[in-house]
PDB file of C-alpha atoms in Angstrom:
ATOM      1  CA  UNK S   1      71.563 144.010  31.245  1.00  0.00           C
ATOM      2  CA  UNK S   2      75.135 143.400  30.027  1.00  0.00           C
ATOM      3  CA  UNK S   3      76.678 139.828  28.417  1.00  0.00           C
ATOM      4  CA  UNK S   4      78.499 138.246  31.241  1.00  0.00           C
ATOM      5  CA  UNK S   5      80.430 135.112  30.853  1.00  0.00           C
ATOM      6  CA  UNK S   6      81.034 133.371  34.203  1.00  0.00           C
ATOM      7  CA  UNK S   7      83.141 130.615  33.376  1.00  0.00           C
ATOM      8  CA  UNK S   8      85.182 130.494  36.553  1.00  0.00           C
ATOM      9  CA  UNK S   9      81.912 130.220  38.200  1.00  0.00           C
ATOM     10  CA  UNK S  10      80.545 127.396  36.100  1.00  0.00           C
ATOM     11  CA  UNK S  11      83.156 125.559  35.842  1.00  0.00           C
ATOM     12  CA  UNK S  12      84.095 125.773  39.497  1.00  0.00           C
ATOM     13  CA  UNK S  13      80.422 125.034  39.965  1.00  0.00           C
ATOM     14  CA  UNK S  14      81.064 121.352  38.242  1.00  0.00           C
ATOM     15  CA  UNK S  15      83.632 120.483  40.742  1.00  0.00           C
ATOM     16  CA  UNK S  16      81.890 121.455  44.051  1.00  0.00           C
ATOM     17  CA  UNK S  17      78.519 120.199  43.629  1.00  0.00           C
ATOM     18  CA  UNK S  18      78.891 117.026  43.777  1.00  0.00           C
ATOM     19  CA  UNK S  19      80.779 117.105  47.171  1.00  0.00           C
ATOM     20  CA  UNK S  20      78.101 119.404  48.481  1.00  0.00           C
ATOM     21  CA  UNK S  21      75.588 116.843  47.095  1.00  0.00           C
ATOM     22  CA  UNK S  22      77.358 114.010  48.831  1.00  0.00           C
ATOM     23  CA  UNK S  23      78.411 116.179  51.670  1.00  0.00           C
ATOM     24  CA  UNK S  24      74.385 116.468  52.662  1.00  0.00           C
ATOM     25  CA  UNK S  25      73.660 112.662  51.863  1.00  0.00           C
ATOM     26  CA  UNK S  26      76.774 111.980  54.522  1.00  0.00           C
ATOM     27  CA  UNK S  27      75.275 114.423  56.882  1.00  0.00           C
ATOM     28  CA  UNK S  28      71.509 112.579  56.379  1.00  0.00           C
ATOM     29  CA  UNK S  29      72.721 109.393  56.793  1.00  0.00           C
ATOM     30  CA  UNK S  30      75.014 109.696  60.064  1.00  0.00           C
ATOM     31  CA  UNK S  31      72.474 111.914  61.308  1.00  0.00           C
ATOM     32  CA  UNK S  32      71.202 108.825  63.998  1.00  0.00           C
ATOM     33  CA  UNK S  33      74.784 108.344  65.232  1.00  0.00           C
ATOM     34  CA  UNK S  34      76.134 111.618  64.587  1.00  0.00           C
ATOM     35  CA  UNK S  35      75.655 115.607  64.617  1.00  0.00           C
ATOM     36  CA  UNK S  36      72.941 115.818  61.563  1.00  0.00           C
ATOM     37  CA  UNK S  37      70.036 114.331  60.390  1.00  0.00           C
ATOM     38  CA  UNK S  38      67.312 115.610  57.455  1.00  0.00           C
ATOM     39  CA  UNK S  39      66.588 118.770  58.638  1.00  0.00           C
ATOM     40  CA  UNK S  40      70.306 120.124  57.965  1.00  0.00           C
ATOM     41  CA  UNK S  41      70.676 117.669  55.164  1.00  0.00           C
ATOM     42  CA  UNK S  42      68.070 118.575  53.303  1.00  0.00           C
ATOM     43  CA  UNK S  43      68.935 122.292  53.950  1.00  0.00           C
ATOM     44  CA  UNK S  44      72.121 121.444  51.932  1.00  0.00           C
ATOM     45  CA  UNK S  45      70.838 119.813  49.273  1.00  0.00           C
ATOM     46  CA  UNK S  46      68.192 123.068  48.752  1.00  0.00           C
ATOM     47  CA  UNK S  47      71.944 125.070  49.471  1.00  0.00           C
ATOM     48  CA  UNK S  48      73.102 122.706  46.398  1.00  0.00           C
ATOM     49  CA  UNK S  49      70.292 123.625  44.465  1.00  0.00           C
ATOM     50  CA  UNK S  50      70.564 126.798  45.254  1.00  0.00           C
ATOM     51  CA  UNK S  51      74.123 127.185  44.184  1.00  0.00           C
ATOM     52  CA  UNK S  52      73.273 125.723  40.789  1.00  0.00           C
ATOM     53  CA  UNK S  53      70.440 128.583  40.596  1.00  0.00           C
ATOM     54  CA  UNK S  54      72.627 131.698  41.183  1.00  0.00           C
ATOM     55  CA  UNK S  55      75.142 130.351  38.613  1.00  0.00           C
ATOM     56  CA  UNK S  56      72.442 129.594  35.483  1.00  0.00           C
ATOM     57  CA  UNK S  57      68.955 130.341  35.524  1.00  0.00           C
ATOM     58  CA  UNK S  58      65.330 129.237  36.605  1.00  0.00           C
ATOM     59  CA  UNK S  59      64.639 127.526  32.865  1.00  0.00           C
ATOM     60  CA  UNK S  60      67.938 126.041  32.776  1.00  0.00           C
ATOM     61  CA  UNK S  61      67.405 124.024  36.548  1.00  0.00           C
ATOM     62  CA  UNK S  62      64.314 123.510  35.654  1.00  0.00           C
ATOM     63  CA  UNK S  63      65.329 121.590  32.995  1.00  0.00           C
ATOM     64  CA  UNK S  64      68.747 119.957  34.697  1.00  0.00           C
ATOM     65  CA  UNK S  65      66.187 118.863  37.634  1.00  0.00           C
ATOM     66  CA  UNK S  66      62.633 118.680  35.830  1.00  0.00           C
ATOM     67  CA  UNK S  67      60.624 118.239  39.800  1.00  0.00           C
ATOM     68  CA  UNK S  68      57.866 119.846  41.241  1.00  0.00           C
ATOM     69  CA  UNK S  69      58.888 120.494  44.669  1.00  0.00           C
ATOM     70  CA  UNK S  70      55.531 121.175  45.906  1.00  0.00           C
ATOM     71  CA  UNK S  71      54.950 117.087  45.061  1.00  0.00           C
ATOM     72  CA  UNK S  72      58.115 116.660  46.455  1.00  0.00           C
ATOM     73  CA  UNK S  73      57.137 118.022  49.630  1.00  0.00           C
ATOM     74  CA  UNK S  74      53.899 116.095  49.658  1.00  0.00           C
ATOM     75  CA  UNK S  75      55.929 112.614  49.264  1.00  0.00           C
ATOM     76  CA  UNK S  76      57.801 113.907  52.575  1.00  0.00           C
ATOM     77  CA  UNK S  77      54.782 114.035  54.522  1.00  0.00           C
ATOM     78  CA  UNK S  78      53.646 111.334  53.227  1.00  0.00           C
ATOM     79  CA  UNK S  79      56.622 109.427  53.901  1.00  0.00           C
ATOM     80  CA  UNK S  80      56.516 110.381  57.417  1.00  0.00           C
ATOM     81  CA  UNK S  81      52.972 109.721  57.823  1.00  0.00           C
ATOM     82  CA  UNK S  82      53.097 106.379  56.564  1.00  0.00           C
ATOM     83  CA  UNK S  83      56.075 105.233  58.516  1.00  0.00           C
ATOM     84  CA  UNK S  84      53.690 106.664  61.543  1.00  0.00           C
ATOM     85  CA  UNK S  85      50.996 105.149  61.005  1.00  0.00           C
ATOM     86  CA  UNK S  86      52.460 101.504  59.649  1.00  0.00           C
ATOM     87  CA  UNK S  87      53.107 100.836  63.567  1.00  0.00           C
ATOM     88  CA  UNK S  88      49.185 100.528  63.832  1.00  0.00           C
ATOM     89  CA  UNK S  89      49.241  97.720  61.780  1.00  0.00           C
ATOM     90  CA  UNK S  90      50.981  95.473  64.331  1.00  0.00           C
ATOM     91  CA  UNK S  91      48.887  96.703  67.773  1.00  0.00           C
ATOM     92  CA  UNK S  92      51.246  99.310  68.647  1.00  0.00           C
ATOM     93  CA  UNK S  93      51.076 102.869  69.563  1.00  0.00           C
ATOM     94  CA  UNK S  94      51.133 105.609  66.804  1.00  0.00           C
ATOM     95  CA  UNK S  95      54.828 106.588  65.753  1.00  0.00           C
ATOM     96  CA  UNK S  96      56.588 103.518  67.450  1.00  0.00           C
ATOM     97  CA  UNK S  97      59.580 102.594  65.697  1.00  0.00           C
ATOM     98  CA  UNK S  98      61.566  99.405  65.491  1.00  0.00           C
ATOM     99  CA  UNK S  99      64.927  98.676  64.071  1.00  0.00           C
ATOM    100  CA  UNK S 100      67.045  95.252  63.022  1.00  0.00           C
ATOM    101  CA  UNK S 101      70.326  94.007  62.476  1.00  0.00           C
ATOM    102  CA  UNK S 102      70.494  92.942  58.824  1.00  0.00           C
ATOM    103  CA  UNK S 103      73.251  91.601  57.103  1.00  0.00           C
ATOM    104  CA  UNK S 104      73.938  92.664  53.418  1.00  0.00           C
ATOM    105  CA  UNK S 105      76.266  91.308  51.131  1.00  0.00           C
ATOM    106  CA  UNK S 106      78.633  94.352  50.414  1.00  0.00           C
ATOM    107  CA  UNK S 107      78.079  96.542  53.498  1.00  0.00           C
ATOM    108  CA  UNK S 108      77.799  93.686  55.857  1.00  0.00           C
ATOM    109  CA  UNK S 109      76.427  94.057  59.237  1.00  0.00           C
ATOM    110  CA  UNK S 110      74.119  97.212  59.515  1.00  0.00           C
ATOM    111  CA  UNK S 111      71.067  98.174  61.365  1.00  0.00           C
ATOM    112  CA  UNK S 112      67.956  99.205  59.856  1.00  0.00           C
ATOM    113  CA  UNK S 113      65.386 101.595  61.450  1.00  0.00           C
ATOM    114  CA  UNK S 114      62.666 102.541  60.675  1.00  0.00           C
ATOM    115  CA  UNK S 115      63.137 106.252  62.088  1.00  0.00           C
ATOM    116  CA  UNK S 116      65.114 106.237  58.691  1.00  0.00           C
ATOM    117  CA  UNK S 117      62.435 106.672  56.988  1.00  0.00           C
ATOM    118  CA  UNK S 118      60.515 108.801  59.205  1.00  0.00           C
ATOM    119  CA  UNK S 119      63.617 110.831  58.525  1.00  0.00           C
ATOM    120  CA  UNK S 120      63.543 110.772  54.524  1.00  0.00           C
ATOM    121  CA  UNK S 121      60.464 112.572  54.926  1.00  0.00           C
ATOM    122  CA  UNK S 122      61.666 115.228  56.898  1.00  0.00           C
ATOM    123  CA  UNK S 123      64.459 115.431  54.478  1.00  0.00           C
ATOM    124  CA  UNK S 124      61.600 115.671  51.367  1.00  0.00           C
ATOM    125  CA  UNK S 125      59.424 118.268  52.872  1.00  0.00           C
ATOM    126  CA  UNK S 126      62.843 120.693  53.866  1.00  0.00           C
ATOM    127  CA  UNK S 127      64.034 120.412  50.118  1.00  0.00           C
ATOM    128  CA  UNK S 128      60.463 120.732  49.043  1.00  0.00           C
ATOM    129  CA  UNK S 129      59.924 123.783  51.202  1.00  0.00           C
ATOM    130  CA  UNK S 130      63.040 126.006  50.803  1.00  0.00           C
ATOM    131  CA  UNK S 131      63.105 125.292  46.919  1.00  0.00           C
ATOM    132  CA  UNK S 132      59.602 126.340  47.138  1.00  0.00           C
ATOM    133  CA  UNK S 133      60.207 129.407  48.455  1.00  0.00           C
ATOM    134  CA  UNK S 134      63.546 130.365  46.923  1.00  0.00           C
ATOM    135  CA  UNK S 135      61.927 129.684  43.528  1.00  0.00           C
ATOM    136  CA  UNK S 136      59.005 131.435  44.162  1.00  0.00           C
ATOM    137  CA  UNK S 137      60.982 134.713  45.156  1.00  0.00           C
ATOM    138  CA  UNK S 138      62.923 133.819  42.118  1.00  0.00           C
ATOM    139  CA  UNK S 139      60.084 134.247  39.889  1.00  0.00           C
ATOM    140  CA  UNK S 140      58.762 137.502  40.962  1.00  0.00           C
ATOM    141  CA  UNK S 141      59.505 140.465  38.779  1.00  0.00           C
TER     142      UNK S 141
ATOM    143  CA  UNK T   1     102.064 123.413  76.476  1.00  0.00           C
ATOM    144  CA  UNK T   2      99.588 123.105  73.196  1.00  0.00           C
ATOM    145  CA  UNK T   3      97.097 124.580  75.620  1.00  0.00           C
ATOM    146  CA  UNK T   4      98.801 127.958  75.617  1.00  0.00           C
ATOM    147  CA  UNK T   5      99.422 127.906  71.955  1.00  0.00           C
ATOM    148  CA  UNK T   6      95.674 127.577  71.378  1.00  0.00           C
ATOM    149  CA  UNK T   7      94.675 130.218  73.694  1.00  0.00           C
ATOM    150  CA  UNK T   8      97.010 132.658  72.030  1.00  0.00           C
ATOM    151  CA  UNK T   9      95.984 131.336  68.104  1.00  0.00           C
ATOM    152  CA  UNK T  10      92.276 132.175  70.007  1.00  0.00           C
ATOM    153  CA  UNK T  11      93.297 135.649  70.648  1.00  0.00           C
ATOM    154  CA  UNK T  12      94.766 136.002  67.047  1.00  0.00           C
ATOM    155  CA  UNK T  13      91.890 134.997  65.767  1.00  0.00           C
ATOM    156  CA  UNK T  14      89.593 137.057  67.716  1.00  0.00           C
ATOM    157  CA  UNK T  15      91.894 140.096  66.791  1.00  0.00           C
ATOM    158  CA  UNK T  16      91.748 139.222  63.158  1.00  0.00           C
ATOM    159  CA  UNK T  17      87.992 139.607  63.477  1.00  0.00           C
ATOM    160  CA  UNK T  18      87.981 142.383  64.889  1.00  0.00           C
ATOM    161  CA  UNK T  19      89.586 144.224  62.429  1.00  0.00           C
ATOM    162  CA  UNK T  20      87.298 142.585  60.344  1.00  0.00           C
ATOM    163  CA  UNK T  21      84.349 143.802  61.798  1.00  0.00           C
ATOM    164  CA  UNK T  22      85.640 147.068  62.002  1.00  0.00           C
ATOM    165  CA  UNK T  23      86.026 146.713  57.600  1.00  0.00           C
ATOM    166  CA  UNK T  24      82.579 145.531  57.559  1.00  0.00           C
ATOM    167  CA  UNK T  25      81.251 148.977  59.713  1.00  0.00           C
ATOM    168  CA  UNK T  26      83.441 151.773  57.926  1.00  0.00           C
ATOM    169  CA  UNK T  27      84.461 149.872  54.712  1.00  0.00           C
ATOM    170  CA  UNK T  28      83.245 152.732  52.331  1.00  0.00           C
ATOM    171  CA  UNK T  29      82.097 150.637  49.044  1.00  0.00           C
ATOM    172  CA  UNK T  30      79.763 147.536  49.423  1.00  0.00           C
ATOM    173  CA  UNK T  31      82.390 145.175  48.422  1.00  0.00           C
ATOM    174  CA  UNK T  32      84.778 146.051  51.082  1.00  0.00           C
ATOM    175  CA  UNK T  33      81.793 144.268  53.052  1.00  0.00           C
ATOM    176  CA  UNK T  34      81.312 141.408  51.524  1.00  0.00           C
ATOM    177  CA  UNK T  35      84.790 140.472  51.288  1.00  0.00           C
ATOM    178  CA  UNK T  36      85.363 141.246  55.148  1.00  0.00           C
ATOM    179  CA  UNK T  37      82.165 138.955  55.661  1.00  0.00           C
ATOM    180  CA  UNK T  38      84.097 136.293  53.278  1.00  0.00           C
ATOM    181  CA  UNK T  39      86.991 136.502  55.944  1.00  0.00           C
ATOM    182  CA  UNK T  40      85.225 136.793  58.684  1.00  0.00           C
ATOM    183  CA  UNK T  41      83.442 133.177  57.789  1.00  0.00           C
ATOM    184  CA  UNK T  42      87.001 131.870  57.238  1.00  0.00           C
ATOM    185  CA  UNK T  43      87.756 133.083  60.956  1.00  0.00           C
ATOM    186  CA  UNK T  44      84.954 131.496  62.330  1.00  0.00           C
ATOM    187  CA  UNK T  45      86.471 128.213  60.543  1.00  0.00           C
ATOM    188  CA  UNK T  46      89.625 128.618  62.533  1.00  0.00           C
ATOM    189  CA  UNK T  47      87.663 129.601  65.745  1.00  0.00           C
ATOM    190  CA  UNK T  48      85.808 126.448  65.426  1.00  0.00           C
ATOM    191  CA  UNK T  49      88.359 123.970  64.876  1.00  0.00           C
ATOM    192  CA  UNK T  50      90.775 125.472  67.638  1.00  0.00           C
ATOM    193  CA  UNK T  51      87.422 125.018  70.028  1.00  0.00           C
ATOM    194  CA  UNK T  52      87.371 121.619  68.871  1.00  0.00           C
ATOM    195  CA  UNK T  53      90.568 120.788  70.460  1.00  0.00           C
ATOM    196  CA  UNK T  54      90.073 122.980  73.356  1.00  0.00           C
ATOM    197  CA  UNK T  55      86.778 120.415  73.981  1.00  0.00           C
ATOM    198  CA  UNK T  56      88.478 118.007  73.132  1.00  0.00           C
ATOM    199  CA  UNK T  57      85.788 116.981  70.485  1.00  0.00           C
ATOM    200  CA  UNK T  58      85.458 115.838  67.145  1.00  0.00           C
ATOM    201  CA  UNK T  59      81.454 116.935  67.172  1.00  0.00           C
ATOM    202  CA  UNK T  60      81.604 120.081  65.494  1.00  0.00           C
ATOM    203  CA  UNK T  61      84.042 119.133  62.818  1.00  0.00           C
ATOM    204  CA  UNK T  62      81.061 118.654  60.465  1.00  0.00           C
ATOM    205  CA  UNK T  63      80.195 122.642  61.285  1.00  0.00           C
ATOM    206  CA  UNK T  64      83.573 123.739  59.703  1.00  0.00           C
ATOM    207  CA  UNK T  65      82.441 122.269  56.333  1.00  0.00           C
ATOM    208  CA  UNK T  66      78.949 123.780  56.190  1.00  0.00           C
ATOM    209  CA  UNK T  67      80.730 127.327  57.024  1.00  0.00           C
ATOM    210  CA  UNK T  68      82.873 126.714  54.355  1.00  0.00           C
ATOM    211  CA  UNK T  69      80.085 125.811  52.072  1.00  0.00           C
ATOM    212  CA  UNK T  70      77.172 128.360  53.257  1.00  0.00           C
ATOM    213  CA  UNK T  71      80.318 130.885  53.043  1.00  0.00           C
ATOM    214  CA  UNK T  72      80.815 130.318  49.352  1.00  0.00           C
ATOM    215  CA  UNK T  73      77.238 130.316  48.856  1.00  0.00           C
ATOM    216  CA  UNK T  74      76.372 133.366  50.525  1.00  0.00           C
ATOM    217  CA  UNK T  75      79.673 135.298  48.942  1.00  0.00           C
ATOM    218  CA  UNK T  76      78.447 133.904  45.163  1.00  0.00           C
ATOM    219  CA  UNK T  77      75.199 135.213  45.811  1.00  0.00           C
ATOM    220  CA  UNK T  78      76.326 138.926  47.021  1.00  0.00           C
ATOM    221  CA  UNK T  79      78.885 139.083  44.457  1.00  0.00           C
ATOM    222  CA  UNK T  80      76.345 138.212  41.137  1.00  0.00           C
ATOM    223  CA  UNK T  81      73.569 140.762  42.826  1.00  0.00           C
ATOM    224  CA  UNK T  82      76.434 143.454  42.726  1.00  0.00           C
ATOM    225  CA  UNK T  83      77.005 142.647  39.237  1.00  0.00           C
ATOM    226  CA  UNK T  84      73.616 142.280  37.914  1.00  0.00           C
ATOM    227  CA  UNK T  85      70.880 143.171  39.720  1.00  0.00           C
ATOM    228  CA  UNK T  86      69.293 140.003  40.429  1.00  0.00           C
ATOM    229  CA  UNK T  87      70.490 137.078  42.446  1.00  0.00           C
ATOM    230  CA  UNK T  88      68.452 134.640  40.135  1.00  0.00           C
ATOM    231  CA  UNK T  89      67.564 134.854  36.806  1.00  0.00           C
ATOM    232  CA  UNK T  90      64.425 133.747  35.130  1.00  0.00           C
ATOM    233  CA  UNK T  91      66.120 133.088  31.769  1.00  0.00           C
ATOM    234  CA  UNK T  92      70.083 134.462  30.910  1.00  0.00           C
ATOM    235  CA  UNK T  93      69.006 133.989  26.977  1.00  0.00           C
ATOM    236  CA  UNK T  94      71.334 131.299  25.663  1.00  0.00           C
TER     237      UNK T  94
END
């Protein structure tokens, strides 16, 4: 195999990622008003990842992003288990889900759901599980 | 008025792809492909934002983005197994 240098590449690579990063954390977070939510934003956060994989290598993102994304799939479902199964503890049904109005000093009036959450977990285990793959087929010889 | 404009940047559009399509079937090398795919996602950009105004709808303006990005993506990925072999390496020895 020859010595490459792909500098347009990396360097390119520094200037798009964060706006894909913040592109799929826009795309999460609008997902309850909006077209999204964390299936398709954690699919491009793993396309983020993914990006950063084709231009350097397994050790090198490894050690950029030092996560196991088989824990980081567990945390999903846990997240999304938990928020579940929290609405038990106030004589509910399983998976209800409640929301507020909250007002916060800088953002001001917002509400707050819990379905949020449920979501973050969705988000986890779709990062965890594509990276999990992608890696894996990385890794073969 | 903007209603017939639309429908006839539709038709160029649709045209454009086709000729597109018609690179991606005969094109005689590999990366005569991959750069009519390229195009062709850039096409679909177009296509979707003149839809948009045809609906009259701002929903799928998040769609053009992710084309745009999964485009890229998709493109780097063909382009570095042409040149090496392997779409991922395990260690580039730095």
């Amino acid at each position: 195999m020859k010595k490459t240098n792909n500098i347009i590449l990396e360097t390119s690579l520094k200037a798009l990622l964060f706006f894909i990063v913040l592109y799929s954390v826009y795309i999460f977070t609008a997902g309850h008003y909006y077209p999204g939510g964390g299936f398709i934003g954690g699919l491009m956060t793993a396309g983020a990842i993914v990006l950063l994989l084709i231009t350097y290598d397994i050790k090198t993102v490894q050690r950029i992003l030092p996560v196991n994304y088989r824990i980081i799939t567990a945390i999903g479902l846990l997240l999304a288990i938990g928020t579940s199964a929290s609405s038990l503890l106030f004589h509910v049904p399983f998976l209800t889900h409640r929301f507020t109005h909250v007002e916060l000093p800088v953002l001001g009036e917002i509400s707050l759901h819990t379905a949020t959450l449920f979501d973050l977990g969705v988000y986890f285990v779709v990062v965890g599980v594509t990276m999990t793959i992608i890696q894996t087929i990385g890794e073969d010889e | 008025m903007l209603e017939i404009v639309i429908r006839i940047a539709l038709l160029c559009c649709s045209l454009a792809m086709l000729g597109l399509i018609y690179r991606v079937i005969k094109g005689p090398t590999v990366p005569d492909r991959v750069i009519a795919l390229d195009a062709i996602g850039v096409n679909l950009v177009a296509v979707t934002a003149l839809i948009c105004i045809v609906l009259k709808s701002s929903a799928f303006l998040e769609i053009i983005l992710l084309i745009g990005i999964l485009a890229f993506i998709g493109t780097v990925a063909f382009a570095k197994y042409l040149e090496k072999g392997v779409i991922i390496e395990r260690d580039n020895h730095r």
